[in-house]
GROMACS .gro file of C-alpha atoms in nm:
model
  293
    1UNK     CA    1   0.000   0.000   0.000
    2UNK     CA    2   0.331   0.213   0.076
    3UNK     CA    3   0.451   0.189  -0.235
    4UNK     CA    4   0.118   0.223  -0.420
    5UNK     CA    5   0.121   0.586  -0.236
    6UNK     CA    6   0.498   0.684  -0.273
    7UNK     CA    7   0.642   0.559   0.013
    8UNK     CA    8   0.378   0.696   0.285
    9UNK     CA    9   0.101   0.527   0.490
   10UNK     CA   10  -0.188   0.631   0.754
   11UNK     CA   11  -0.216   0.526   1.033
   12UNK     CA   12  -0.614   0.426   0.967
   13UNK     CA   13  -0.501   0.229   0.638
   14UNK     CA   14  -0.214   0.027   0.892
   15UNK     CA   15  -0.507  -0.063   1.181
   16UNK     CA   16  -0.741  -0.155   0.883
   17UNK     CA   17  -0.466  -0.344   0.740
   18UNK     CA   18  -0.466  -0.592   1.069
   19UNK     CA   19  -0.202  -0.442   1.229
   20UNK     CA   20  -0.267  -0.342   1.630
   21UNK     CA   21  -0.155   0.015   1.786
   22UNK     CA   22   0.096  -0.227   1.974
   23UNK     CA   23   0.256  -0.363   1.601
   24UNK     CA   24   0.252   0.013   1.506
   25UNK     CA   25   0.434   0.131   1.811
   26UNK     CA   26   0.716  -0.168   1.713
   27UNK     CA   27   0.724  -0.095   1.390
   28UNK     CA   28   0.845   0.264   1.481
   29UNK     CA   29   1.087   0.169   1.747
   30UNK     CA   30   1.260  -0.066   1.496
   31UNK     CA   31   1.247   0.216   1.188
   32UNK     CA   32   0.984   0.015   0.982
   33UNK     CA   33   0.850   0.303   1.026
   34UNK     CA   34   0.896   0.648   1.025
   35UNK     CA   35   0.675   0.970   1.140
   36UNK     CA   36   0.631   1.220   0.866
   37UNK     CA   37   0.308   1.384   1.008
   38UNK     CA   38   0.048   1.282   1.287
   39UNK     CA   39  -0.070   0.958   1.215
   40UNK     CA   40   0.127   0.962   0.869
   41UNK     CA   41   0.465   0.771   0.811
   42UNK     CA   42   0.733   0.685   0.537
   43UNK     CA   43   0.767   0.340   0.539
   44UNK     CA   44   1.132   0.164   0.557
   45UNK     CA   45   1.352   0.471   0.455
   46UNK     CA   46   1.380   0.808   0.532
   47UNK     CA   47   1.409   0.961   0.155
   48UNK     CA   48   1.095   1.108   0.022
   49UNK     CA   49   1.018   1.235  -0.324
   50UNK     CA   50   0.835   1.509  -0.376
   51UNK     CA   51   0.512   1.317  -0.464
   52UNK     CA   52   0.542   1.091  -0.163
   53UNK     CA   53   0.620   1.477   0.006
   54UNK     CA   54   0.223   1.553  -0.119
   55UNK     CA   55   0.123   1.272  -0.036
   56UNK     CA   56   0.173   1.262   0.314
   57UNK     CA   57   0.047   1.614   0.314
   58UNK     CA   58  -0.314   1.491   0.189
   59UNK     CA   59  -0.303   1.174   0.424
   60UNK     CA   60  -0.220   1.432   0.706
   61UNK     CA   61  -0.562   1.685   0.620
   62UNK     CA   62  -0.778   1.378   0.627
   63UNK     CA   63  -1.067   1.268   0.451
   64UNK     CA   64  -1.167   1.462   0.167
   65UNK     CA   65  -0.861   1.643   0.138
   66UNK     CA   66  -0.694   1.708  -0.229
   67UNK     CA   67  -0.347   1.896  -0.338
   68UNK     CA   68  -0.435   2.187  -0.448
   69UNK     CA   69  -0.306   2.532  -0.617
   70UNK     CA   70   0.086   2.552  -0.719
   71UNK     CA   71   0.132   2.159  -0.596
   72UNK     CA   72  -0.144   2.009  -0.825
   73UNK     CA   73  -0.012   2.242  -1.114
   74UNK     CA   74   0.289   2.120  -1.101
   75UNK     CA   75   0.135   1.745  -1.055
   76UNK     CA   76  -0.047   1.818  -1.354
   77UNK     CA   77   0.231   1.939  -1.530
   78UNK     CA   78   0.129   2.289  -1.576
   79UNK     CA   79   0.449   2.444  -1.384
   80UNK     CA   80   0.795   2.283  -1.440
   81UNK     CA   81   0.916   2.479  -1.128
   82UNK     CA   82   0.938   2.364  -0.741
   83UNK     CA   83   0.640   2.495  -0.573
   84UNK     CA   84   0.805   2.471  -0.226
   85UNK     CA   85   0.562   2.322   0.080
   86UNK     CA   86   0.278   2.122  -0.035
   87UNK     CA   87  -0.041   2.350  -0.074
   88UNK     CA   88  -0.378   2.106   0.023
   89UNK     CA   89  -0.760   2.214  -0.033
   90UNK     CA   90  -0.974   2.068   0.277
   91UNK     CA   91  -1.326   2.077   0.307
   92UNK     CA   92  -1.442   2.388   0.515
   93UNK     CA   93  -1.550   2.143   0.843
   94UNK     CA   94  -1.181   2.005   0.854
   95UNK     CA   95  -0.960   2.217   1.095
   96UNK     CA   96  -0.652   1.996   0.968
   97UNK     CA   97  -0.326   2.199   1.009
   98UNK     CA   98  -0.019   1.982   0.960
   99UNK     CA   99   0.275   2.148   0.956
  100UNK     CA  100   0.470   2.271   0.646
  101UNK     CA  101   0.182   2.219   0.528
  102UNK     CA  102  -0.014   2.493   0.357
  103UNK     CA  103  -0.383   2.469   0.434
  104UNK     CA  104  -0.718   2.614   0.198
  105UNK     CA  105  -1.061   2.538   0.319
  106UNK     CA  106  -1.309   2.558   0.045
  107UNK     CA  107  -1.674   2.507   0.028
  108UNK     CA  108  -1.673   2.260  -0.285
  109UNK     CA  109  -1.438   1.946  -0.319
  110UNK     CA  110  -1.432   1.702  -0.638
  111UNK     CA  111  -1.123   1.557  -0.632
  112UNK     CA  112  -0.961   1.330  -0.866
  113UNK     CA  113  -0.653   1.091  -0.886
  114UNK     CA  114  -0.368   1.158  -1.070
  115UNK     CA  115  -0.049   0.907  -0.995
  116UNK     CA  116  -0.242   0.771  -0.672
  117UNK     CA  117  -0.270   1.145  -0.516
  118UNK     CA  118  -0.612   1.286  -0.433
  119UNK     CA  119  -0.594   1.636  -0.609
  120UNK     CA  120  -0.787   1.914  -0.746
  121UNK     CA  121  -0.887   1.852  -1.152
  122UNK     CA  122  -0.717   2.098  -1.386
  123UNK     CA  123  -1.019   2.320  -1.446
  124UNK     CA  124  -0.999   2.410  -1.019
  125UNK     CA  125  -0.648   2.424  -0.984
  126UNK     CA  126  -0.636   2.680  -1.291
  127UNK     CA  127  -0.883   2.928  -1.083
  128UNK     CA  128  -0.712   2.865  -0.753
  129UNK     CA  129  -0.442   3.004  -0.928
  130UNK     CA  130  -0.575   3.267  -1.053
  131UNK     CA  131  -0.630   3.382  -0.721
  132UNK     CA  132  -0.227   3.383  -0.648
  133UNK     CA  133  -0.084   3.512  -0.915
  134UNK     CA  134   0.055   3.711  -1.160
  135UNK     CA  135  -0.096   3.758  -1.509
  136UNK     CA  136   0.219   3.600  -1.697
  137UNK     CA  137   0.186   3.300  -1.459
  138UNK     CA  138  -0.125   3.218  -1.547
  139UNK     CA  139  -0.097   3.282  -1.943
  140UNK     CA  140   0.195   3.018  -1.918
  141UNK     CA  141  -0.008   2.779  -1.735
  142UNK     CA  142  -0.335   2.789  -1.924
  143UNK     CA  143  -0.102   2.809  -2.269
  144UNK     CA  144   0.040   2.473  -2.092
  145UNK     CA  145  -0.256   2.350  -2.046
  146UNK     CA  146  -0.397   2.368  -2.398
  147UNK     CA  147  -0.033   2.199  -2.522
  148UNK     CA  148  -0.114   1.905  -2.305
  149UNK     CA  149  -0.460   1.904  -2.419
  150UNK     CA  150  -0.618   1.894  -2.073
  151UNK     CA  151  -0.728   2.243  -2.130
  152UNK     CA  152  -1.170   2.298  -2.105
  153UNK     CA  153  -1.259   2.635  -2.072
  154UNK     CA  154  -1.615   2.532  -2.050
  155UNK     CA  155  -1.546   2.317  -1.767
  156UNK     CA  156  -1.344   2.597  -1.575
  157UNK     CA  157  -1.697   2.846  -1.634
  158UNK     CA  158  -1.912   2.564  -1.511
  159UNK     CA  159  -1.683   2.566  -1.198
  160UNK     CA  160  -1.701   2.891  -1.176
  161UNK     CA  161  -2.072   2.900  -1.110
  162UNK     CA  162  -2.047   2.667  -0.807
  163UNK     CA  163  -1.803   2.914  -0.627
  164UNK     CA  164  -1.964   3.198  -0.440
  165UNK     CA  165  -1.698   3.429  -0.461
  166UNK     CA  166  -1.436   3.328  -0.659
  167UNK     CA  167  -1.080   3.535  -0.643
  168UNK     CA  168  -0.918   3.617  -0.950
  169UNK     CA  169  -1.223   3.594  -1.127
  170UNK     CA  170  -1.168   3.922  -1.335
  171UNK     CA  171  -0.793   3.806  -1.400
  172UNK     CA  172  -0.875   3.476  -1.512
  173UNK     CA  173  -1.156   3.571  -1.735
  174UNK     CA  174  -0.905   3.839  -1.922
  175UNK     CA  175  -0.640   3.598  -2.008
  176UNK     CA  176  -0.928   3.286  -2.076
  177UNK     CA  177  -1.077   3.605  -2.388
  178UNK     CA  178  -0.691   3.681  -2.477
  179UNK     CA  179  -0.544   3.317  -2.531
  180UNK     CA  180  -0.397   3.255  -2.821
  181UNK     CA  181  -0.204   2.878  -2.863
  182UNK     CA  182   0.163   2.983  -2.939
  183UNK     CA  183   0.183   3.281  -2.808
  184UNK     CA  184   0.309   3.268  -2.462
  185UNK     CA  185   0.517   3.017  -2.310
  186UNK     CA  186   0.903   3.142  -2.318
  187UNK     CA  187   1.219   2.968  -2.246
  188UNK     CA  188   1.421   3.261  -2.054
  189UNK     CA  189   1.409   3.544  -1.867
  190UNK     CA  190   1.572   3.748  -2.174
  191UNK     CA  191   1.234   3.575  -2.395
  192UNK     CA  192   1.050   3.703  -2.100
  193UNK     CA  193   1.196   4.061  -2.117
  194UNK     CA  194   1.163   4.073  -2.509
  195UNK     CA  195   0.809   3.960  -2.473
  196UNK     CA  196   0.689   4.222  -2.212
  197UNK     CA  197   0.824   4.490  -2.399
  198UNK     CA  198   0.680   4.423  -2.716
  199UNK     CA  199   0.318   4.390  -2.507
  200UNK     CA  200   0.432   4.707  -2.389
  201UNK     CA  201   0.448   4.933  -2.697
  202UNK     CA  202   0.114   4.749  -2.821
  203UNK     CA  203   0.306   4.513  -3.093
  204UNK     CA  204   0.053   4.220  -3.223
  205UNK     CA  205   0.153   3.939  -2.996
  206UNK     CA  206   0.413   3.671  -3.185
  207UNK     CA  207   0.419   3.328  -3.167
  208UNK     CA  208   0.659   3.209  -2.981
  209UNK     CA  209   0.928   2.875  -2.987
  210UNK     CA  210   0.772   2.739  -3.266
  211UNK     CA  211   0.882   2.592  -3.618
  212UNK     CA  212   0.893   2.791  -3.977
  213UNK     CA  213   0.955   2.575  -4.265
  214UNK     CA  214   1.293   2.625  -4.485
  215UNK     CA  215   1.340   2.661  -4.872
  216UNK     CA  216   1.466   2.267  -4.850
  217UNK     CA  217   1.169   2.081  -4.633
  218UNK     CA  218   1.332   2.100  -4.317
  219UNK     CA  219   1.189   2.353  -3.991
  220UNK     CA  220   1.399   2.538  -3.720
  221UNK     CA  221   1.267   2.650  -3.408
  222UNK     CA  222   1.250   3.030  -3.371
  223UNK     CA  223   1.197   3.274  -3.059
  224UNK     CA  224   0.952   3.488  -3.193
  225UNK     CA  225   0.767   3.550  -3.543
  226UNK     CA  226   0.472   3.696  -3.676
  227UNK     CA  227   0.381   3.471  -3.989
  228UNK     CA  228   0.145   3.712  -4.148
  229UNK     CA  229   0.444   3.966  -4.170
  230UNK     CA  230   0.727   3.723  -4.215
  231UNK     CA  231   0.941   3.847  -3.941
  232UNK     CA  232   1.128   3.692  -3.683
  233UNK     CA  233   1.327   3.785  -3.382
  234UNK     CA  234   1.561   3.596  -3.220
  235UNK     CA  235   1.672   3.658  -2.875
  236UNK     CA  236   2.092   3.630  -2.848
  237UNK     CA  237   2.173   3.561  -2.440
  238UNK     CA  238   2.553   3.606  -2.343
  239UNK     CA  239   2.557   3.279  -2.195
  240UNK     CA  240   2.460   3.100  -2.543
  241UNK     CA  241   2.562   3.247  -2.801
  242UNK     CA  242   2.878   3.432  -2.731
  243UNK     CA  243   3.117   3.187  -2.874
  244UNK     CA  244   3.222   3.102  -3.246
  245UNK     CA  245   3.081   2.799  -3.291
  246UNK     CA  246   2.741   2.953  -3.179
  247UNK     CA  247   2.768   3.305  -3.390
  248UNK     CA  248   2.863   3.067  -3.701
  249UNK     CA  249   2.525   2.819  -3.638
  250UNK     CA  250   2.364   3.145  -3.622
  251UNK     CA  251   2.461   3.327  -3.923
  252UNK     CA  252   2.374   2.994  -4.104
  253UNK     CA  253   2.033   2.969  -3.957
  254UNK     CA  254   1.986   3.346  -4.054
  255UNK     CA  255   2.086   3.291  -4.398
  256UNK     CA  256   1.860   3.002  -4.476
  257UNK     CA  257   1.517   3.196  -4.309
  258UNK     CA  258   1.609   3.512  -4.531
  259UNK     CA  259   1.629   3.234  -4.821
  260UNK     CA  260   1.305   3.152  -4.702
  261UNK     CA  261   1.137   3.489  -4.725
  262UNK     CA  262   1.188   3.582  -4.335
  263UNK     CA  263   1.305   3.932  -4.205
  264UNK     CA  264   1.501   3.816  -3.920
  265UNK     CA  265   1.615   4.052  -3.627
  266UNK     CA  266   1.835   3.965  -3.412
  267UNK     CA  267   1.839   4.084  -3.023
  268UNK     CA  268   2.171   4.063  -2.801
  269UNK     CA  269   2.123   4.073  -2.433
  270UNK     CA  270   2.248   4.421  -2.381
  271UNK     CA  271   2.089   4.584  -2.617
  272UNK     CA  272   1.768   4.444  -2.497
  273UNK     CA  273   1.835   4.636  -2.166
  274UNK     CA  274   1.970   4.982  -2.297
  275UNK     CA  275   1.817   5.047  -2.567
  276UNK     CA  276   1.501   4.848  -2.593
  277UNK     CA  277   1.289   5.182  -2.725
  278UNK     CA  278   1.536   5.123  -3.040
  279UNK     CA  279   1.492   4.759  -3.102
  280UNK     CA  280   1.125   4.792  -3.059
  281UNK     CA  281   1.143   5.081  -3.331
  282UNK     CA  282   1.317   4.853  -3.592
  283UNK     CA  283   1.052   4.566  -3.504
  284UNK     CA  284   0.751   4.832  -3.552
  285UNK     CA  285   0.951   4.887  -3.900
  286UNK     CA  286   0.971   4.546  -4.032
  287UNK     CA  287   0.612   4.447  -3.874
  288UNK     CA  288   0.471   4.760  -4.135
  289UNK     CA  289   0.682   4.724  -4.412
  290UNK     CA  290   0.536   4.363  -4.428
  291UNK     CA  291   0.157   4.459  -4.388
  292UNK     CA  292   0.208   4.751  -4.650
  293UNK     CA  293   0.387   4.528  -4.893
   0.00000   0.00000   0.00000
């Protein structure tokens, strides 16, 4: 059962299993096993992954309980980053408080099971973000969504309706009306910089780390381009592309999109931060000259 839920066990599931209070208390004096929360313990070892980590958190709330917010995101794979203590959703009765554990009592629970672990379905966790954060976090997490396909806007309305007062609401429904597929996840901070500043000065928003066919059959993978203008930008970052080897792949990869019919503009780093009013003036150039020609 342990291994079935990443290395962690409850205390109910060990007395239903057969075992007494008297095997249990053993079982911890000889390191069988080991506390993690109240009534909650890893089982032969004291390494836990991070899904055994949530797991033990939604054993420790009780029944009912589901990982919620930033930890079912990333469970669901809509945020590749470390979310840091395990966030649970408990129904409002519960008065569960583990700790390092954080705690949200909502009216409404419907969880589901992804990898064994109790959690809030995609449509909840996206408005539970919404009430946490930032507007570029949640355009990279709903364009995530739709790339894994587990994206239903529908479904995230219909959920809407059962909350009575739903944060983010007003956030949510803004970037929901603005999504575009392909035009918002970005691999860097310096794709993150070029990105807000183009949003900035009101630029028709790109698509972004996506493929644009060559003169010979073959695609490359560009930063940014706007295919109804032709244009491309690609974003140069000290770290990657200060050496030969990479200036040389680059000039070649420049010279076979202008074959193709591309404008291509390329960013370095610092220019990006000193002067971005003048690379945002030569975009706003090529992004015309394309729609007048």
């Amino acid at each position: 059962m342990a291994t079935l839920q990443h290395g962690v066990i409850e205390r109910g599931q060990i007395l239903a299993a057969g075992r007494s209070v008297d095997e249990i208390r053993e079982d911890l004096r000889r390191g069988r096993l080991r506390p993690l929360h109240r009534g909650v313990y890893m089982v032969g070892h004291g390494a836990l992954t991070e899904r055994g980590r949530w797991m033990g958190a939604v054993l420790a709330c009780g029944q009912g309980a589901a990982l919620s917010h930033r930890s079912a995101a990333r469970l669901h794979g809509l945020i590749a980053w470390n979310p840091g203590r395990a966030a649970v959703s408990v129904p409002v009765r519960r008065r569960a408080r583990p700790p390092g554990v954080a705690v949200h009592r909502i009216q409404r629970i419907e969880p589901v099971v992804n990898d064994a672990i109790p959690c809030t379905p995609v449509a909840r966790t996206i408005i539970d973000l919404a009430a946490i954060s930032r507007r570029r976090t949640l355009e990279k997490v709903v364009e995530e969504a739709g790339i894994r396909e587990i994206l239903d806007i529908r479904a995230i309305h219909a959920v809407l309706e059962t909350i009575a007062r739903p944060r983010g609401v007003r956030l949510l429904r803004s970037v929901l009306d603005d999504f575009r597929p392909g035009t918002t996840l970005t691999k860097s901070g310096l794709e993150e910089a070029m990105l807000a500043h183009g949003r900035h000065a009101g630029l028709a928003p790109p698509v972004v780390n996506l493929d644009v066919a060559l003169l010979d059959g073959t695609s490359v993978e560009v930063d940014f381009h706007w295919p109804e203008h032709r244009v491309i930008v690609e974003t140069d970052g000290n770290r990657y592309h200060a050496t030969h080897p990479t200036r040389r792949r680059d000039r070649a990869k420049d010279r076979a999109l202008q074959l193709a019919g591309w404008v291509v503009l390329r960013v370095p780093e610092e220019d990006l931060a000193e002067r971005p009013d003048l690379i945002l003036a030569d975009l706003q150039v090529a992004l015309a000259r394309r729609v007048d020609s």
